[in-house]
Structure formats: structure tokens, C-alpha cells
Coordinates of C-alpha atoms and ligand atoms in Angstrom, one line a residue:
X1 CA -55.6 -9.0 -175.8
X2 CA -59.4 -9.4 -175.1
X3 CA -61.8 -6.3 -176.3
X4 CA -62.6 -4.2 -173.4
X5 CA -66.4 -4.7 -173.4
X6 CA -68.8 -5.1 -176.2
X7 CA -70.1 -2.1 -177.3
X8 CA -73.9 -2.9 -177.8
X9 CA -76.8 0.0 -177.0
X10 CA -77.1 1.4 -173.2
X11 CA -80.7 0.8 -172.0
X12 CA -81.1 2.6 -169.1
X13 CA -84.1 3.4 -166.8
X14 CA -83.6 6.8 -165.2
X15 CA -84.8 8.1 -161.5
X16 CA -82.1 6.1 -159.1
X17 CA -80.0 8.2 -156.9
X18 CA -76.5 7.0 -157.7
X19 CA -74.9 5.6 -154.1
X20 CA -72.2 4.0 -153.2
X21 CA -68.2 4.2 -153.7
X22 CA -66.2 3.8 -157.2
X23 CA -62.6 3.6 -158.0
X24 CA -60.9 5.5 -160.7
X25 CA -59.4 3.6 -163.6
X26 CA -56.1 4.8 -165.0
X27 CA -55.9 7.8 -167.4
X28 CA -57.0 7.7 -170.8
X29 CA -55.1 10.4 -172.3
X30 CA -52.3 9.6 -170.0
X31 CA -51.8 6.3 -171.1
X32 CA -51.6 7.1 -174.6
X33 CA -48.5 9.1 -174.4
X34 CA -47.4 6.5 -172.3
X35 CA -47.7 3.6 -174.2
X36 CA -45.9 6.1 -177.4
X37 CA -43.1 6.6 -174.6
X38 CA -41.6 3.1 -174.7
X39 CA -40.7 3.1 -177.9
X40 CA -38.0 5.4 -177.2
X41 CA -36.1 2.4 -176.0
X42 CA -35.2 -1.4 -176.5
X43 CA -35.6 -2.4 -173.0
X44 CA -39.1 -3.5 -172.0
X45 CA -41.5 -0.9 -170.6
X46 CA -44.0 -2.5 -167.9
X47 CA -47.1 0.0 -167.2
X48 CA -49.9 -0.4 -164.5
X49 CA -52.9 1.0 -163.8
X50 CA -53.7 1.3 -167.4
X51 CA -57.6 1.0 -168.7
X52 CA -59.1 -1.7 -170.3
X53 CA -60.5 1.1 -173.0
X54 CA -60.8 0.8 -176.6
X55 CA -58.3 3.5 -177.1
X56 CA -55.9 1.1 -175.3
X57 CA -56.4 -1.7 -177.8
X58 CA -56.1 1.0 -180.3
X59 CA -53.0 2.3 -179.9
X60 CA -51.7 -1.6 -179.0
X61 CA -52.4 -2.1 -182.6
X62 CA -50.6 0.6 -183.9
X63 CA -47.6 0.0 -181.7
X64 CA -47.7 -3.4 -183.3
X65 CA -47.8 -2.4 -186.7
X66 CA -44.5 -0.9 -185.8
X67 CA -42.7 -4.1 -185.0
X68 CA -43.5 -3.9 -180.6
X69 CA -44.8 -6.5 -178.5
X70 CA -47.3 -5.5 -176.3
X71 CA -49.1 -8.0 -174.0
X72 CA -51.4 -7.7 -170.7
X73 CA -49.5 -8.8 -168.0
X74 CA -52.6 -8.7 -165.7
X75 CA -55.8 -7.1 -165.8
X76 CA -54.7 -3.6 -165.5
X77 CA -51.0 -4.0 -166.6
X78 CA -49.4 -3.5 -170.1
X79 CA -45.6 -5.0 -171.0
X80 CA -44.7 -3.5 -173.8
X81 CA -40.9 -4.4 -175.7
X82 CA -40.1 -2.1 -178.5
X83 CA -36.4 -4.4 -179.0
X84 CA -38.0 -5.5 -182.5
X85 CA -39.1 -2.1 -183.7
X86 CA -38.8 -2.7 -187.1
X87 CA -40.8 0.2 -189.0
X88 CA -41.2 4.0 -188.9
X89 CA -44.6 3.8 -190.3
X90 CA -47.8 3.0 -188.6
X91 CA -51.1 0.8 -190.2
X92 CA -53.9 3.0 -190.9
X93 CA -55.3 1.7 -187.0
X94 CA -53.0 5.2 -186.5
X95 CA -56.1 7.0 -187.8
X96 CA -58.6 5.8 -185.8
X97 CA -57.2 7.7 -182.5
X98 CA -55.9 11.3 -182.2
X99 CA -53.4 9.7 -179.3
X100 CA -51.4 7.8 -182.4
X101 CA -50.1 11.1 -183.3
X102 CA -47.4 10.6 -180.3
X103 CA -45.4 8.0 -182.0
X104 CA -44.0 10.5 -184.2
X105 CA -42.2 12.3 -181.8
X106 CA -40.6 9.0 -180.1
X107 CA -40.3 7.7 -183.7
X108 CA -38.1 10.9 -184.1
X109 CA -35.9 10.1 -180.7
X110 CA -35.1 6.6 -181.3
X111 CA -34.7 6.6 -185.4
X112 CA -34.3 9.8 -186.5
X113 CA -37.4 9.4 -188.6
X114 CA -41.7 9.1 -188.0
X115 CA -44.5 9.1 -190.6
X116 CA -48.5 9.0 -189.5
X117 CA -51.6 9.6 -191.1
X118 CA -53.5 12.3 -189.8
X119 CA -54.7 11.2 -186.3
X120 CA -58.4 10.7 -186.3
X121 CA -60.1 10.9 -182.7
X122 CA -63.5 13.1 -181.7
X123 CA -65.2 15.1 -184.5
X124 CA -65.1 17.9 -181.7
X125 CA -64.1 20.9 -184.2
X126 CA -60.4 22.0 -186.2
X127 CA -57.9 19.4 -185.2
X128 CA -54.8 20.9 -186.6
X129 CA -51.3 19.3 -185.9
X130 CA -49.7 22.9 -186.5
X131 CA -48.0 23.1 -182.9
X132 CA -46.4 19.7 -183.4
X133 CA -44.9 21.0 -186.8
X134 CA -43.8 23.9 -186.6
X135 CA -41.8 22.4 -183.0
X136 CA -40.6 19.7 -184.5
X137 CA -39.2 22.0 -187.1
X138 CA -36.8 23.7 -184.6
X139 CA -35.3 20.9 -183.3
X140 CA -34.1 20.3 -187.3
X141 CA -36.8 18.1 -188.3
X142 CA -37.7 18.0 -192.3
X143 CA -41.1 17.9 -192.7
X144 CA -42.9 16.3 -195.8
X145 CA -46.9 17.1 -195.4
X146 CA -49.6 15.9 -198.0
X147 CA -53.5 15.3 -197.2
X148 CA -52.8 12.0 -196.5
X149 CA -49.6 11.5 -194.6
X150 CA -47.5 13.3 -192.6
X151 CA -43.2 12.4 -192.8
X152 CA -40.3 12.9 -190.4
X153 CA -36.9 12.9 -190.8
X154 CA -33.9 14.0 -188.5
X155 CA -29.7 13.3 -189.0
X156 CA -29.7 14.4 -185.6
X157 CA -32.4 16.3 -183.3
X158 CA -30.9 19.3 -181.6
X159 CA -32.2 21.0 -179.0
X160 CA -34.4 24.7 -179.2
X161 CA -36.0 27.0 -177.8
X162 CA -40.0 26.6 -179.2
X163 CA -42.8 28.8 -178.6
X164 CA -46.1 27.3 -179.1
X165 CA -49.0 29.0 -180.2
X166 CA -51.5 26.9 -178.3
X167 CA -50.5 25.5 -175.6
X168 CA -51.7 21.9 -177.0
X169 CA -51.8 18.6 -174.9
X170 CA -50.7 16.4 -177.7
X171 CA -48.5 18.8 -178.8
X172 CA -46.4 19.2 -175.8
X173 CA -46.4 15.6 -175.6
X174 CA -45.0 15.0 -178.6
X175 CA -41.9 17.6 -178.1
X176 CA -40.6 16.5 -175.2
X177 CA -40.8 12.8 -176.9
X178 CA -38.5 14.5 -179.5
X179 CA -36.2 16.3 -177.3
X180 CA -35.0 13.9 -174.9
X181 CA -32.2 12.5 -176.3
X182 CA -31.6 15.7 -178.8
X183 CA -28.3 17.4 -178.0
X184 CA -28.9 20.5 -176.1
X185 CA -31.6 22.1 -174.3
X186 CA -35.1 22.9 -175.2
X187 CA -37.2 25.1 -173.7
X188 CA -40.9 24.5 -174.7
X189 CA -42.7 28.1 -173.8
X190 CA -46.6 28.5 -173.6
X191 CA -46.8 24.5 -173.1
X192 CA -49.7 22.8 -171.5
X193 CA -49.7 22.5 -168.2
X194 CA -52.2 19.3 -168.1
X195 CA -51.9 16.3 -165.6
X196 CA -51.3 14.1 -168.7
X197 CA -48.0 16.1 -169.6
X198 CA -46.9 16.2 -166.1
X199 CA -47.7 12.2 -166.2
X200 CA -45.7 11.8 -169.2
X201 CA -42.7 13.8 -168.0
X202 CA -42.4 11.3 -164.4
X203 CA -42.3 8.5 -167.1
X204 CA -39.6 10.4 -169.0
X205 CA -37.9 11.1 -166.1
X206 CA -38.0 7.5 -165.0
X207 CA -36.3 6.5 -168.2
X208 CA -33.5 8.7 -167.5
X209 CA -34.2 11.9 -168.9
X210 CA -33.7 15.3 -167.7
X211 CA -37.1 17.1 -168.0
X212 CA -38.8 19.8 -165.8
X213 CA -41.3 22.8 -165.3
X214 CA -44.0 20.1 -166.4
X215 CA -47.0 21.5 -164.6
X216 CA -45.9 25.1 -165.6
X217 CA -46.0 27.0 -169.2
X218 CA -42.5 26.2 -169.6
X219 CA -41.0 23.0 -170.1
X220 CA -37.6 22.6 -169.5
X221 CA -36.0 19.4 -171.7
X222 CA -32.2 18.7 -171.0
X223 CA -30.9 16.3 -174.0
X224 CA -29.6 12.9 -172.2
X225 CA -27.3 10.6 -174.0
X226 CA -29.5 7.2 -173.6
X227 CA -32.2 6.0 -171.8
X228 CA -33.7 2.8 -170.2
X229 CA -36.9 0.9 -169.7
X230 CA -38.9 1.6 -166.5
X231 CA -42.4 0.6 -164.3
X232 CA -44.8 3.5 -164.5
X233 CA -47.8 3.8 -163.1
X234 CA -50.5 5.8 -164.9
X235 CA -52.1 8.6 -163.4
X236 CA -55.9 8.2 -162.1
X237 CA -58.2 9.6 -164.7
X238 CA -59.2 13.2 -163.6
X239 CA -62.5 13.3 -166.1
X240 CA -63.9 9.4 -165.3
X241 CA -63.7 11.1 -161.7
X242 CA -64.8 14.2 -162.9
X243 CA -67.9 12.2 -164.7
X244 CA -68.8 10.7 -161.5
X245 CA -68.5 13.2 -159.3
X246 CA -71.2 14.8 -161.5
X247 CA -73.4 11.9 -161.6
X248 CA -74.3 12.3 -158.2
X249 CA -75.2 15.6 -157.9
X250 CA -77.6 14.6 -161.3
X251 CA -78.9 11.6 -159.9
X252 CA -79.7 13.5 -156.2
X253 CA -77.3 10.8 -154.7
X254 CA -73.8 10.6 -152.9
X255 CA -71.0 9.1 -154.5
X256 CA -67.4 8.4 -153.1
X257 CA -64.9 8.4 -156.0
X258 CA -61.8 6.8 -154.9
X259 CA -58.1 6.3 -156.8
X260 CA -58.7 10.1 -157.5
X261 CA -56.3 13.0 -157.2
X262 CA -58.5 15.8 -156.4
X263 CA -55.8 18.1 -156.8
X264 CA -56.1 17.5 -160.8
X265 CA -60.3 18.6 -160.7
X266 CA -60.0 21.8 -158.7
X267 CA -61.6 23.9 -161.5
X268 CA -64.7 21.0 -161.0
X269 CA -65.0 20.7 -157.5
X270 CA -65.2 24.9 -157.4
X271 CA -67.8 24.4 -159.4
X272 CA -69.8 21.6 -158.2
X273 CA -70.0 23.7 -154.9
X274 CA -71.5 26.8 -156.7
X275 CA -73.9 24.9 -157.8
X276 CA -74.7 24.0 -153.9
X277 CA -73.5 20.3 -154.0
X278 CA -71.6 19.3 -151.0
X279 CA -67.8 17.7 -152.2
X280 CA -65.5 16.6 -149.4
X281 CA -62.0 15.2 -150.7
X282 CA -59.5 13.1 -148.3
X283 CA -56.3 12.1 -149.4
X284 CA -57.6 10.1 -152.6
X285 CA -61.3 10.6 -151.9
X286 CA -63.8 12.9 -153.4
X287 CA -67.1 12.6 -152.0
X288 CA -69.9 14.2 -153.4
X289 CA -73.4 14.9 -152.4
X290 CA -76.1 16.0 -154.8
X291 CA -77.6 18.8 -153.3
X292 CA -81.7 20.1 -152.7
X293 CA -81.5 22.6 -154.9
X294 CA -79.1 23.3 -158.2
X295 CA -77.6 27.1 -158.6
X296 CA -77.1 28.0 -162.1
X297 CA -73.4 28.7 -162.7
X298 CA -70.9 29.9 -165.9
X299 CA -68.0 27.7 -167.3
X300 CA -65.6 28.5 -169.7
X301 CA -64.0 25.8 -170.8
X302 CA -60.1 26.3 -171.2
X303 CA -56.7 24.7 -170.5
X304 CA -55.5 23.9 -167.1
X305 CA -56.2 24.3 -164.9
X306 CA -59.3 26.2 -166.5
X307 CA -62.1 23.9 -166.4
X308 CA -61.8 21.1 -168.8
X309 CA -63.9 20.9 -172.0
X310 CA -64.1 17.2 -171.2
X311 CA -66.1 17.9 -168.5
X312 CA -68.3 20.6 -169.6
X313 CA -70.9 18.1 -171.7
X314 CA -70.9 16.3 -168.2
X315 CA -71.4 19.5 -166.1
X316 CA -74.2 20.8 -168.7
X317 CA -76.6 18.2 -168.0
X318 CA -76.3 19.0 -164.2
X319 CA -77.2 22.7 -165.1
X320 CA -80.5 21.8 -166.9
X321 CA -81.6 20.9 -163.4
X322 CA -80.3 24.4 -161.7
X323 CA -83.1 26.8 -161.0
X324 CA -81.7 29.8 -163.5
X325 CA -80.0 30.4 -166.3
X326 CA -76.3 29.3 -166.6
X327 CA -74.2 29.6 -169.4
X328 CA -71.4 27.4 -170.5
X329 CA -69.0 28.8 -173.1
X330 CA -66.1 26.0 -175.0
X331 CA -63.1 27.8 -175.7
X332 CA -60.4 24.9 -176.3
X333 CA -62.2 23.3 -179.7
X334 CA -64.6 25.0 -181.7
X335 CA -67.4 22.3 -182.1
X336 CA -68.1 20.8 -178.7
X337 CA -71.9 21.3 -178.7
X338 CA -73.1 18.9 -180.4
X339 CA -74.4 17.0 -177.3
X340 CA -77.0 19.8 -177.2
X341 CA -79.0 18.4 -179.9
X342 CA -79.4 15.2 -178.1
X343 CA -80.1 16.9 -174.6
X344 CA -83.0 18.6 -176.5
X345 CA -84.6 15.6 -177.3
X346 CA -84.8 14.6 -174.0
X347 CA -86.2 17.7 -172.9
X348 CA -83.6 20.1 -171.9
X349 CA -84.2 23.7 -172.8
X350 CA -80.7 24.6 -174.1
X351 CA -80.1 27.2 -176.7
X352 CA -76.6 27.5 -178.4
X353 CA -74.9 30.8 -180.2
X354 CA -72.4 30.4 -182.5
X355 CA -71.5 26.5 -181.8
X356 CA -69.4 27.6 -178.9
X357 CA -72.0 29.0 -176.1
X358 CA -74.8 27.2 -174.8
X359 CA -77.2 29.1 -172.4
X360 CA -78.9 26.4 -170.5
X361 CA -82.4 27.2 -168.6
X362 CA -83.5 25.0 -165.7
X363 CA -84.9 23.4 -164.0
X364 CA -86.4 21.0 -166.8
X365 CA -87.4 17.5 -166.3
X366 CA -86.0 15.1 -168.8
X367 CA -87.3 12.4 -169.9
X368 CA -86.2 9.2 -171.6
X369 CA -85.5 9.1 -175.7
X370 CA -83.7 7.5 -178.0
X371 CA -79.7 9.3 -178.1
X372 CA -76.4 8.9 -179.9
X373 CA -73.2 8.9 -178.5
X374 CA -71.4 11.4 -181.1
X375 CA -67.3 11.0 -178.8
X376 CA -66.9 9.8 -175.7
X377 CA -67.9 12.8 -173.4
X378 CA -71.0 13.3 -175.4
X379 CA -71.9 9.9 -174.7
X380 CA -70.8 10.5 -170.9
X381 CA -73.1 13.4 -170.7
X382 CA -75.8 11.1 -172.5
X383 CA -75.9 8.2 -169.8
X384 CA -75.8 11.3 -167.2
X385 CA -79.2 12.4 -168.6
X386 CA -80.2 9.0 -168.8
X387 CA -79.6 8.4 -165.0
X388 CA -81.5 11.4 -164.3
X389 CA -84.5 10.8 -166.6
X390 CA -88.0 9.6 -166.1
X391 CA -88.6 6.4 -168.3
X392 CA -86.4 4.6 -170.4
X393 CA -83.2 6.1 -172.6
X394 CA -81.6 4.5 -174.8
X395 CA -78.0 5.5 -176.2
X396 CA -76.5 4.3 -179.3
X397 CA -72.8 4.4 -181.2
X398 CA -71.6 3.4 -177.2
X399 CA -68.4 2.3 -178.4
X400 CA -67.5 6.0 -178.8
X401 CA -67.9 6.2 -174.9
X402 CA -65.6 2.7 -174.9
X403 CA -63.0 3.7 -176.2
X404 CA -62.5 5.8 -172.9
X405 CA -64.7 4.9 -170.0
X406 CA -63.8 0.9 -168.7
X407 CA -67.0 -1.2 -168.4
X408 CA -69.0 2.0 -167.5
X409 CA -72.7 0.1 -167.1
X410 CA -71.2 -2.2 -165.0
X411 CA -70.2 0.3 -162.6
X412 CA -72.7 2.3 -162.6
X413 CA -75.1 -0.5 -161.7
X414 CA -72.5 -1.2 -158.7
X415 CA -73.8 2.0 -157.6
X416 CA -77.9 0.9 -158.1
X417 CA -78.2 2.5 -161.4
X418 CA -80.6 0.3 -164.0
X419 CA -78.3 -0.3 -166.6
X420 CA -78.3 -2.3 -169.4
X421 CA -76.7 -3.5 -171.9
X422 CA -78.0 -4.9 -175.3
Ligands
LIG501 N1 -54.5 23.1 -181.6 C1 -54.0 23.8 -182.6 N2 -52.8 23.4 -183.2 C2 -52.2 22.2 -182.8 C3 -52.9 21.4 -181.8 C4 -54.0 21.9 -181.3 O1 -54.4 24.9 -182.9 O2 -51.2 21.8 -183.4 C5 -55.8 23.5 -181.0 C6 -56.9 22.6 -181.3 O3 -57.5 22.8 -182.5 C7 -57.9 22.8 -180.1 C8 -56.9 23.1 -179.0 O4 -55.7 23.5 -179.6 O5 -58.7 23.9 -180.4 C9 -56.7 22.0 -178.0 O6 -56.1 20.9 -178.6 P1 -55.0 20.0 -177.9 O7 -53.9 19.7 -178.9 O8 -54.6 20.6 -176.6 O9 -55.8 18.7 -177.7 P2 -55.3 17.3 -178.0 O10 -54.0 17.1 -177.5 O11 -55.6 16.9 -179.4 C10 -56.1 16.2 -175.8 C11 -57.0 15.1 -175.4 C12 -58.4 15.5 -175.5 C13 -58.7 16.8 -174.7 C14 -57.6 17.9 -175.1 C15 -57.7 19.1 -174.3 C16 -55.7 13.1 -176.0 C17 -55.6 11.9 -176.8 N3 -56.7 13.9 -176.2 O12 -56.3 16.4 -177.1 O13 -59.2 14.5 -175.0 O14 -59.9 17.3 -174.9 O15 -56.3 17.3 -175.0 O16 -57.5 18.9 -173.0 O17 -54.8 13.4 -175.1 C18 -61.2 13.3 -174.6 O18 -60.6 12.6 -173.8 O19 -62.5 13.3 -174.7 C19 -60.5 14.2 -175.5 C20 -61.0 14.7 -176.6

């Protein structure tokens, strides 16, 4: 498997409207569960549409480390075999991604026993694993927790009725892994209603099991005896759209994102016309047109299909050209502001109360400085300002926006952005 891209700095001189038409790579987050999916059986799993993302090598790695094969069988497809899983416990690559945390509950299914470092990922705020636990619990799972490592073990899963008490991607995620083959029924209530769940559960049900309400707060999971391998293709990734959707309106240009499912960014595309931009979706389509004049608008970032905190750093750096005063409040993780610091030095006039609520004040020129990308929608937001900028911007720690954006420069450029790598 060849690294995605190298990650290198992003030079990039600002003051190009962005146009042009851009397809949609596969799902980051949906791909991650995916991938964890196949180990529930021995027969081999083929996936398409997946990214060439670091987070996709990532998670290769630590499927690896467990004894799978996992090999591109093209330039967007992944054939993984789990016949010679050999280990319940991951290499420490399980840190390096909060995704790796989905093995467990696949571990669980297929040997009755999972153990995992605690999953690494964004420093974006509390990360806690509580919702996993405490469902894994029900379904008669021991659980052994130190700082270091967390351990599994099941004589047989059976199936429960779980309420969570966040309704947490990962952590749905992870429970129907666990409950597909348990004996019985189990009802996940006040689970996430995300694309990426209601991606995993087609796989599942393409395996064989018996799993519904994905979509909705309760998740329905009907213990089967045994499952089988199966071709799934990953959902397009709603924030890469999202992301470029925004980048027009930023850049004063008119984008067509295809391979989208514009359906899954409703709570973006409301927005993006408040703020006076012209979006048209067809079938697949979303086109976007920047628009004369920003409106200043409030988001609250929260689960879908609130709008998604992956999207607010992007959405932000549209606001600090709105003429007004908008305010953008993150209610899913308690430290996704750290962006603002770097938007600052590039001009934008954004103050922030109590890490969680940034009033932004516009319109503000920005102009080109030297950034860091802190994760990957950080970074996102970061080559957004960029592309807006006067002068030059340069953003380092870019593989933090590899490891979930595919060759981003390069297709930004194929929409007449200057781009560089270096
Ligand atoms: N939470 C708990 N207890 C838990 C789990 C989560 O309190 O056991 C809290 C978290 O502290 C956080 C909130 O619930 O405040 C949301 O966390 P969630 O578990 O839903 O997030 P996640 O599953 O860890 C996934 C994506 C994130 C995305 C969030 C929210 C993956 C690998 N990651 O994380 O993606 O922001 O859902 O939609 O699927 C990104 O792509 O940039 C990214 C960070």
C-alpha cells in the first residue's frame, strides 16, 4: 500500500475564485467502521469507493497487526480477508486513530474477546469511551479498564436493551458490531443517527444481519446466527462536500461538487443560503455559488442532523467575510476552537467565550501568515482562509488534514486555486 500523499507544507497564494466541478471521495468516518466490519467474518470483504487518506493506511495497519490481509485492489478499492485473524490485540498504530476503537466491538462478535489502547484521534476536547462501556456491559461483556488498555471478554454476547447517554457515533458503531451475532434482540435507544451509522448498518445488513431504525434514535439489532463476506460501497463523504461547498462561497466562485448525497448536508446547505449563497442540488449534484454579499448567521453545532461540528471551522471562515456579527456555538466536543487562534493571525476578528462560542465580526480581510493545521478540519478551515487571502499562507502539520482529505492541493488546483506543495 502506497502513502496517500506526502504531507509536506501547503503554500498557497490566496485571491482565486474557486471554479469548476469536483467529485466526492468516499467517507472517512464511514470507511473506518467499515474496514472494523470485516473482521466479523472469515470470508473476504471487498470495499469500493474508499479514500486514499492516512486514516485508511492507519487503520490497514492495525487490522494487520491483528492477523488480516488487507490489499488495494485498485485505486479506490480495499480487499480485506480476516480468514487468518490470529490476535485479539491490536499494535500501538490502534492509538494513532480514534476509528481503531471499532475493532473491539467486532473483536467481541467473532471471538468473544477485544483489547485496545485508548483510541487517539483529534485533540478536539474529552474523548471518553463511556457509551461504548457501559453498552458493551449489557450485552454481558467483562470489562478490565486501566490508563493504558482497555480488555474485553464475552462466553457469549446476549442481546439488551441499552440506553446511551450521548448518542455517540463511534459508540453506536461499536454496539451494533457487538450485537449482531449476540443471541436476542437489542435495542440501542438515544443512538446517533449519523450517515456513517446508517452506512455501517447497509454493510451489516449485507453480511446478513438483521439490523434497523439506523437513521433514527433507536436502533433495532436482531442477533443472526452467522454471517458472510460482502461488496460495499462506502458512502460519499458529506464534510469533503461540505468543505467544498464552503470554499466557493469563500473564494467568490461556483463550484459543482459531485458523488455527493445532498440529503446527508441539509443542516449546511440551509445555512449556506442564509448566508445569501446560491446552492442548487440535482440528483448527486450540489452546486454552489458564492454570493455578493455574506449575511452573518448562528450555528450550533450538534448531532444529526444538527449541523456538524466538522463543518463549523469550515463555515467560520466564511462568516469572517459576512457583513455582521454571527455567532457560532460547538456543542458535540468541548474544545473545537482552537482554529480561532490561527484565523486571528490572519486577520479575522473572532472572539471566543468559554472555548465553546466564538462570536465572529465581519467583514475582515485576511491576509496571508504562517498557520498550523492542529486536526484535520482545522487544517480544512486553514487552506479555506488561505484561498481567500491576500498574499501568500502557508500551513504546516498538513498531514493532520491527510489523514482525511485525498490529495486535497491537487484538487483544489483542478479548480484554479494556487496551490503548492513543499
Ligand atoms: N462522548 C461521550 N462518551 C462516549 C463517547 C462520546 O461522552 O463514550 C461524547 C464526546 O466526548 C463528544 C461527543 O460525545 O463530546 C461526540 O462524540 P462521538 O462519540 O459522537 O464522536 P466520535 O464517534 O468519537 C466521530 C467522528 C468525528 C466526528 C464525531 C461527531 C470518527 C472516527 N470520528 O467521532 O470525526 O466529529 O463523530 O460527529 O468517526 C473528524 O472527522 O474530523 C472527526 C473528528
Amino acid at each position: 500500500m502506497s502513502p496517500p500523499q506526502g504531507s509536506g507544507d501547503l503554500v498557497i497564494k490566496g485571491g482565486r475564485p474557486l471554479r469548476g466541478s469536483v467529485v466526492t471521495s468516499g467517507s472517512k468516518n464511514a470507511v473506518l467502521g467499515a474496514m472494523a466490519a470485516t473482521l466479523l467474518v472469515e470470508d473476504e470483504c471487498l470495499l469500493t469507493n474508499v479514500p486514499r487518506i492516512g486514516d485508511v493506511e492507519q487503520m490497514a495497519r492495525v487490522l494487520r497487526s491483528l492477523g488480516a490481509k488487507v490489499e488495494w485492489a485498485g485505486d479506490h478499492a480495499l480487499k480485506i480477508d480476516s480468514s487468518g485473524l490470529n490476535s485479539s490485540t491490536p499494535d500501538r498504530s490502534a492509538e494513532s486513530l480514534r476509528g481503531s476503537f471499532a475493532i473491539m466491538g467486532a473483536l467481541l462478535s467473532r471471538l468473544g474477546e477485544a483489547a485496545c489502547p485508548p483510541p487517539g484521534g483529534d485533540v478536539i476536547g474529552l474523548r471518553p469511551v463511556d457509551v461504548h462501556l457501559k453498552g458493551f456491559a449489557a450485552l454481558g461483556v467483562e470489562v478490565v479498564e486501566s490508563d493504558e488498555w482497555f480488555e474485553l471478554r464475552v462466553d457469549a454476547l446476549r442481546g439488551a436493551d441499552i440506553f446511551n447517554d450521548y448518542p455517540s457515533v463511534l459508540g453506536t458503531q461499536n454496539l451494533m458490531l457487538a450485537a449482531v451475532c449476540a443471541e436476542g434482540v437489542t435495542t440501542i435507544v438515544n443512538a446517533a443517527a449519523e450517515p456513517e451509522v446508517q452506512g455501517l448498518a447497509e454493510m451489516l445488513r449485507g453480511m446478513g444481519a438483521k439490523v434497523r431504525g439506523d437513521g433514527t434514535h433507536t436502533v433495532e439489532v436482531e442477533g443472526v446466527a452467522s454471517l458472510h463476506g460482502t461488496e460495499y460501497e462506502v458512502i460519499p463523504d458529506r464534510l469533503e462536500a461540505g468543505t467544498f461547498a464552503i470554499a466557493a462561497g469563500v473564494t467568490g466562485g461556483e463550484v459543482e461538487v459531485r458523488n455527493a448525497r445532498p440529503e446527508h448536508l441539509t443542516s449546511l446547505i440551509h445555512k449556506l443560503r442564509e448566508c445569501g449563497l446560491n446552492v442548487a442540488c440535482e440528483g448527486d449534484r450540489i452546486s454552489v455559488r458564492a454570493a455578493a454579499k455574506v449575511r452573518p448567521v448562528t450555528i450550533q453545532a450538534l448531532p444529526y442532523p444538527g449541523f456538524a461540528t466538522d463543518l463549523q471551522a469550515p463555515l467560520a471562515v466564511l462568516l469572517t467575510q459576512a457583513e455582521g456579527k454571527s455567532r457560532v456555538q460547538e456543542r458535540v466536543f468541548d474544545n473545537r476552537l482552537l482554529y480561532v487562534d490561527e484565523l486571528r493571525k490572519m486577520g479575522a476578528m473572532i472572539e471566543t467565550k468559554d472555548r465553546t462560542t466564538a462570536i465572529i465580526s465581519g467583514p475582515t480581510p485576511l491576509s496571508g501568515a504562517k498557520v498550523r493545521a492542529l486536526d484535520v478540519r482545522a487544517g480544512a478551515a486553514l487552506i479555506l482562509a488561505g484561498l481567500a487571502a491576500d498574499g501568500t499562507t502557508e500551513i504546516t502539520d498538513m498531514h493532520h488534514v491527510d489523514r482525511g482529505y485525498e490529495a486535497i492541493d491537487e484538487r483544489l488546483r483542478s479548480l484554479g486555486a494556487d496551490i503548492e506543495r513543499v
